Backbone as JSON, one array per atom type, in Angstrom:
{
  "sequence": "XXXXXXXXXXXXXXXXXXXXXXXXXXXXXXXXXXXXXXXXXXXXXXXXXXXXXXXXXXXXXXXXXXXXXXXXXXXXXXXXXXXXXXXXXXXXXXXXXXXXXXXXXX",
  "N": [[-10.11, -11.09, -20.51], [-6.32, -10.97, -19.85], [-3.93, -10.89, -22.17], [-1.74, -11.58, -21.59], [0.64, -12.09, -19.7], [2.82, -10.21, -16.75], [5.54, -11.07, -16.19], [8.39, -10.51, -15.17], [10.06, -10.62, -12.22], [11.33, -8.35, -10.73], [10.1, -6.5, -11.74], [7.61, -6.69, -10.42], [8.4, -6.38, -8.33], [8.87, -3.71, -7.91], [6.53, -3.12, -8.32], [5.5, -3.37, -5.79], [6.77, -1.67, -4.19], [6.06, 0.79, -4.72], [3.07, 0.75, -4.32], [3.71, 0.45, -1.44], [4.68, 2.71, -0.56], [2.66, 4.48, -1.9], [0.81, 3.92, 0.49], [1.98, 4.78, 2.77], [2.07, 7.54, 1.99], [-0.87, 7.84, 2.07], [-1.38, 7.14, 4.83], [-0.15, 9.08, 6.01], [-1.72, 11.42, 4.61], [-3.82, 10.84, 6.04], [-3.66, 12.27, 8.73], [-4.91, 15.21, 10.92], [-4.29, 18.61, 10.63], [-2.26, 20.27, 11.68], [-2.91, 22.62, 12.86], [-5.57, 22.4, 13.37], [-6.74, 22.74, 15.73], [-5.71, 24.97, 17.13], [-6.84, 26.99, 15.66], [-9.33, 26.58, 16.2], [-9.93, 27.49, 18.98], [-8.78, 30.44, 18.55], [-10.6, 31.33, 17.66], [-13.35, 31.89, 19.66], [-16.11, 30.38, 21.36], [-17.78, 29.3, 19.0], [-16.28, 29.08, 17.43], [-14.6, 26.96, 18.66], [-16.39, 24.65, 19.35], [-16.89, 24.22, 16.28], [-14.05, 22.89, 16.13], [-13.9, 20.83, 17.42], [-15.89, 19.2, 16.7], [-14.34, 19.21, 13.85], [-11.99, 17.75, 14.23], [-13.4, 15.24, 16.04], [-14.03, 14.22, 13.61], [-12.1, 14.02, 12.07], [-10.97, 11.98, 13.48], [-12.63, 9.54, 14.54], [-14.23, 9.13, 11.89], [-12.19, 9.52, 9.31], [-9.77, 8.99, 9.74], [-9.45, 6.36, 10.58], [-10.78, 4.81, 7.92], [-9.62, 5.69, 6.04], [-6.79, 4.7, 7.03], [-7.32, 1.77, 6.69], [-7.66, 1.73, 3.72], [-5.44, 2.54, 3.41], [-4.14, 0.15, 4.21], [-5.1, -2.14, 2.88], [-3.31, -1.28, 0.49], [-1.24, -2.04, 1.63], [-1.51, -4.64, 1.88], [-1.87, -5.27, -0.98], [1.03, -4.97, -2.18], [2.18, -6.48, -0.38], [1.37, -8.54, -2.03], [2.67, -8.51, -4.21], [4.88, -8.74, -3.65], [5.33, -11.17, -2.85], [3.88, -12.46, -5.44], [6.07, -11.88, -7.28], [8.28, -13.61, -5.94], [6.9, -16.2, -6.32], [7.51, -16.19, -8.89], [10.07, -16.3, -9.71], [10.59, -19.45, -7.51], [9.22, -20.34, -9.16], [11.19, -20.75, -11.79], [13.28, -21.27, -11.07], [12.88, -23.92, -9.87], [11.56, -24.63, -12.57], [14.22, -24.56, -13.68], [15.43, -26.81, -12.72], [14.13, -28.83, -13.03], [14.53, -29.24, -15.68], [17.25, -29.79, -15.53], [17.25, -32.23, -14.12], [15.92, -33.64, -15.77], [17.74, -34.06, -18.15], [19.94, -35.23, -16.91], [18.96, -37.68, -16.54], [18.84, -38.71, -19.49], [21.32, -40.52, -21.66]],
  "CA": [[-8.98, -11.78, -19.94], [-5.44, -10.59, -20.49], [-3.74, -12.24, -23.21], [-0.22, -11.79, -21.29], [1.32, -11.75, -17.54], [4.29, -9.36, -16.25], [6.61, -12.67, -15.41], [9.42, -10.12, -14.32], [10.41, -10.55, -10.79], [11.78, -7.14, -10.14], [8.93, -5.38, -12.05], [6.44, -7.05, -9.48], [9.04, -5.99, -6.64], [9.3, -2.21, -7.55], [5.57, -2.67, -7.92], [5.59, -3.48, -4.36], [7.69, -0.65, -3.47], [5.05, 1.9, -5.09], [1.93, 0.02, -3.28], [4.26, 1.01, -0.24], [4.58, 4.43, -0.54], [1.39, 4.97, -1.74], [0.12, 3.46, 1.6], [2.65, 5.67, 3.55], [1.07, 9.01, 1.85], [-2.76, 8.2, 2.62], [-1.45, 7.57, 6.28], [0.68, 10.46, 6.11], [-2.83, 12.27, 4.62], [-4.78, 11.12, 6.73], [-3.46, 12.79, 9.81], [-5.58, 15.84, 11.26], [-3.84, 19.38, 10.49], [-2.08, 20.58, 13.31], [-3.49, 23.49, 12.76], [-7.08, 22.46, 13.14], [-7.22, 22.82, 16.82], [-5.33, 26.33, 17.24], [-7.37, 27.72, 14.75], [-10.99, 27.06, 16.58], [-9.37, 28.22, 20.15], [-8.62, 31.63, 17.97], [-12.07, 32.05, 17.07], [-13.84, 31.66, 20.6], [-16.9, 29.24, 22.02], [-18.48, 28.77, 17.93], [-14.84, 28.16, 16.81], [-14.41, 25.66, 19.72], [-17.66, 23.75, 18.71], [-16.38, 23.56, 15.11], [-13.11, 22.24, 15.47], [-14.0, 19.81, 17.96], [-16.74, 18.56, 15.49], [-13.52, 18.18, 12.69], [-11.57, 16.47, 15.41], [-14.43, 14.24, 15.69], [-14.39, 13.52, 12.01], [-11.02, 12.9, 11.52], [-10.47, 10.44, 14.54], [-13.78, 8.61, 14.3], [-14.45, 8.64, 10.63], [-11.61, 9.81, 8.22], [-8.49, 8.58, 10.17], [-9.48, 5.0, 10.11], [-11.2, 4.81, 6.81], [-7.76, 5.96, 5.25], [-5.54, 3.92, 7.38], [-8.21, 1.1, 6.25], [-7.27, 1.92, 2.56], [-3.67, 1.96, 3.39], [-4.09, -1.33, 4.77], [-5.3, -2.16, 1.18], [-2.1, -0.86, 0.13], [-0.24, -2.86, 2.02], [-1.76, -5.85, 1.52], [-1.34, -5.53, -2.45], [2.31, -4.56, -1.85], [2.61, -8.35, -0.08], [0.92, -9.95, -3.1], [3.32, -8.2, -5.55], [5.96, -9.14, -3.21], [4.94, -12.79, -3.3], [4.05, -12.69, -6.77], [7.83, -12.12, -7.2], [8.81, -14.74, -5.22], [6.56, -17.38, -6.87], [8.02, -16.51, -10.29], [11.79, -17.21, -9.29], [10.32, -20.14, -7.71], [9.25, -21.71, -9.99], [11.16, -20.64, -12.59], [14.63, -22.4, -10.4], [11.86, -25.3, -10.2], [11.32, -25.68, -14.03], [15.55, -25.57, -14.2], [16.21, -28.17, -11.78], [13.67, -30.34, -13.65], [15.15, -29.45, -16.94], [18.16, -30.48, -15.5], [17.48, -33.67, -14.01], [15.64, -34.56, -16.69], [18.91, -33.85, -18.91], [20.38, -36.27, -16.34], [19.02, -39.52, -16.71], [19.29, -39.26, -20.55], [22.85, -40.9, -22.54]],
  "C": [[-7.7, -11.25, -20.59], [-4.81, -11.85, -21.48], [-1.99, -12.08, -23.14], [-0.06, -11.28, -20.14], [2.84, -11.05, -18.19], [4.89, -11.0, -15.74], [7.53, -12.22, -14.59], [9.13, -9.79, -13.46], [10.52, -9.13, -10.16], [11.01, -6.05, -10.74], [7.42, -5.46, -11.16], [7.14, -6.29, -8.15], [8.87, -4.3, -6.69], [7.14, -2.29, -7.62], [4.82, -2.4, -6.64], [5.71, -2.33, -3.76], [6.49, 0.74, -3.47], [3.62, 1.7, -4.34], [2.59, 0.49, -2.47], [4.15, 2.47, 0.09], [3.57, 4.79, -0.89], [0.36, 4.34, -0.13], [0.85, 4.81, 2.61], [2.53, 6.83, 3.82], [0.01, 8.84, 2.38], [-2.5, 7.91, 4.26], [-0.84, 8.81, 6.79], [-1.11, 11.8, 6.51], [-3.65, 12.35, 5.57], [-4.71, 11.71, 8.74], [-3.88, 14.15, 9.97], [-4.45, 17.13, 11.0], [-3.45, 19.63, 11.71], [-2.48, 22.23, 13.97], [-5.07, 23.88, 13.48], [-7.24, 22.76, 14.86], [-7.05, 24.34, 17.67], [-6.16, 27.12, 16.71], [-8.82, 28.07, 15.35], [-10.73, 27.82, 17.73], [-9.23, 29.71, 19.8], [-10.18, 32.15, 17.89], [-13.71, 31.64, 18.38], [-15.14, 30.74, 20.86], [-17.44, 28.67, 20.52], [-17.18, 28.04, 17.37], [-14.36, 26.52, 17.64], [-15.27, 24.8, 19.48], [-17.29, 22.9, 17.53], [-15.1, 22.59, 14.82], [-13.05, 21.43, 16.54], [-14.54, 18.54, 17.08], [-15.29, 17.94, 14.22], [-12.82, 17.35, 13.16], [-11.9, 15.26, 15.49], [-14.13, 13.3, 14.29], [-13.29, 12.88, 11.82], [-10.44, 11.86, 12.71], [-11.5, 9.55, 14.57], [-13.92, 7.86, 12.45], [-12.72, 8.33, 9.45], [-10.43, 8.75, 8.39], [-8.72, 6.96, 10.07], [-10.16, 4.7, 8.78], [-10.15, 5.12, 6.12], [-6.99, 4.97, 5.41], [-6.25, 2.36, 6.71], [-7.69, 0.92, 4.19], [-6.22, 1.78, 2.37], [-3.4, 0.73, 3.61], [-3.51, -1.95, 3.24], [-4.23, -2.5, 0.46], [-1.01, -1.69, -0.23], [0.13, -4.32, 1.22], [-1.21, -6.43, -0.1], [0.09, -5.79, -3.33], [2.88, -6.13, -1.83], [2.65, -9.23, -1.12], [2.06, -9.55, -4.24], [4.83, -8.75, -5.12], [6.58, -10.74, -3.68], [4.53, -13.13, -4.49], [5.75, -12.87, -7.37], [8.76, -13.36, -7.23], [8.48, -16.23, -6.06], [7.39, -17.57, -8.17], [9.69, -17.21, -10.17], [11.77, -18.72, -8.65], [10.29, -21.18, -8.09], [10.1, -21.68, -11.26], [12.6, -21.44, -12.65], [13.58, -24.26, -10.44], [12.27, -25.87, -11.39], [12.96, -25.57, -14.45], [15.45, -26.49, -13.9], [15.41, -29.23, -12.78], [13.77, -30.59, -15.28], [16.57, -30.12, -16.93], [18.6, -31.57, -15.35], [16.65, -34.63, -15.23], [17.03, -34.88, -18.19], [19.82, -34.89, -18.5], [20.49, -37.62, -16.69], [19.03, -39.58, -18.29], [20.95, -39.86, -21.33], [23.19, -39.91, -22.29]]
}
């Protein structure tokens, strides 16, 4: 168990920001070379076979299995967002109730 939390707000937010962009690359990555289809057409009916087959791979398998991971990403992004959020929060919370408790005393 850790034996201390990040409390700062804006060190959860840029963590956000980095969860973002790392989501933005693996969808970036995971997009098919544009290459890959010129390249089998060059190399006649075995080349055409093969780069149908990577085609295949990366629109069936790769391309969602990435974007799937980016999801991930995202998602973690939200929680660091909302981690953020909770700390300011509560942290206007525990004034106000330092304040009104400051209130009703003499």
């Amino acid at each position: 168990m850790a034996e201390s939390m990040n409390a700062d707000p804006d060190w959860w937010r840029r963590m956000g920001g980095h969860n973002h962009n790392h989501a933005a690359g693996l969808r970036e990555w995971a997009e098919p070379p544009a290459q890959l289809d010129h390249n089998g057409k060059a190399m006649g009916a075995a080349g055409q076979a093969l780069s149908a087959r990577m085609q295949q791979y990366w629109v069936d398998a790769r391309h969602p299995g990435i974007h799937g991971l980016a999801d991930g990403w995202v998602d973690s992004a939200d929680n660091c967002y909302a981690t953020a959020d909770a700390f300011i929060c509560a942290d206007h919370g525990g004034a106000d109730r330092v304040r009104a408790s400051g209130a009703s005393e003499p």
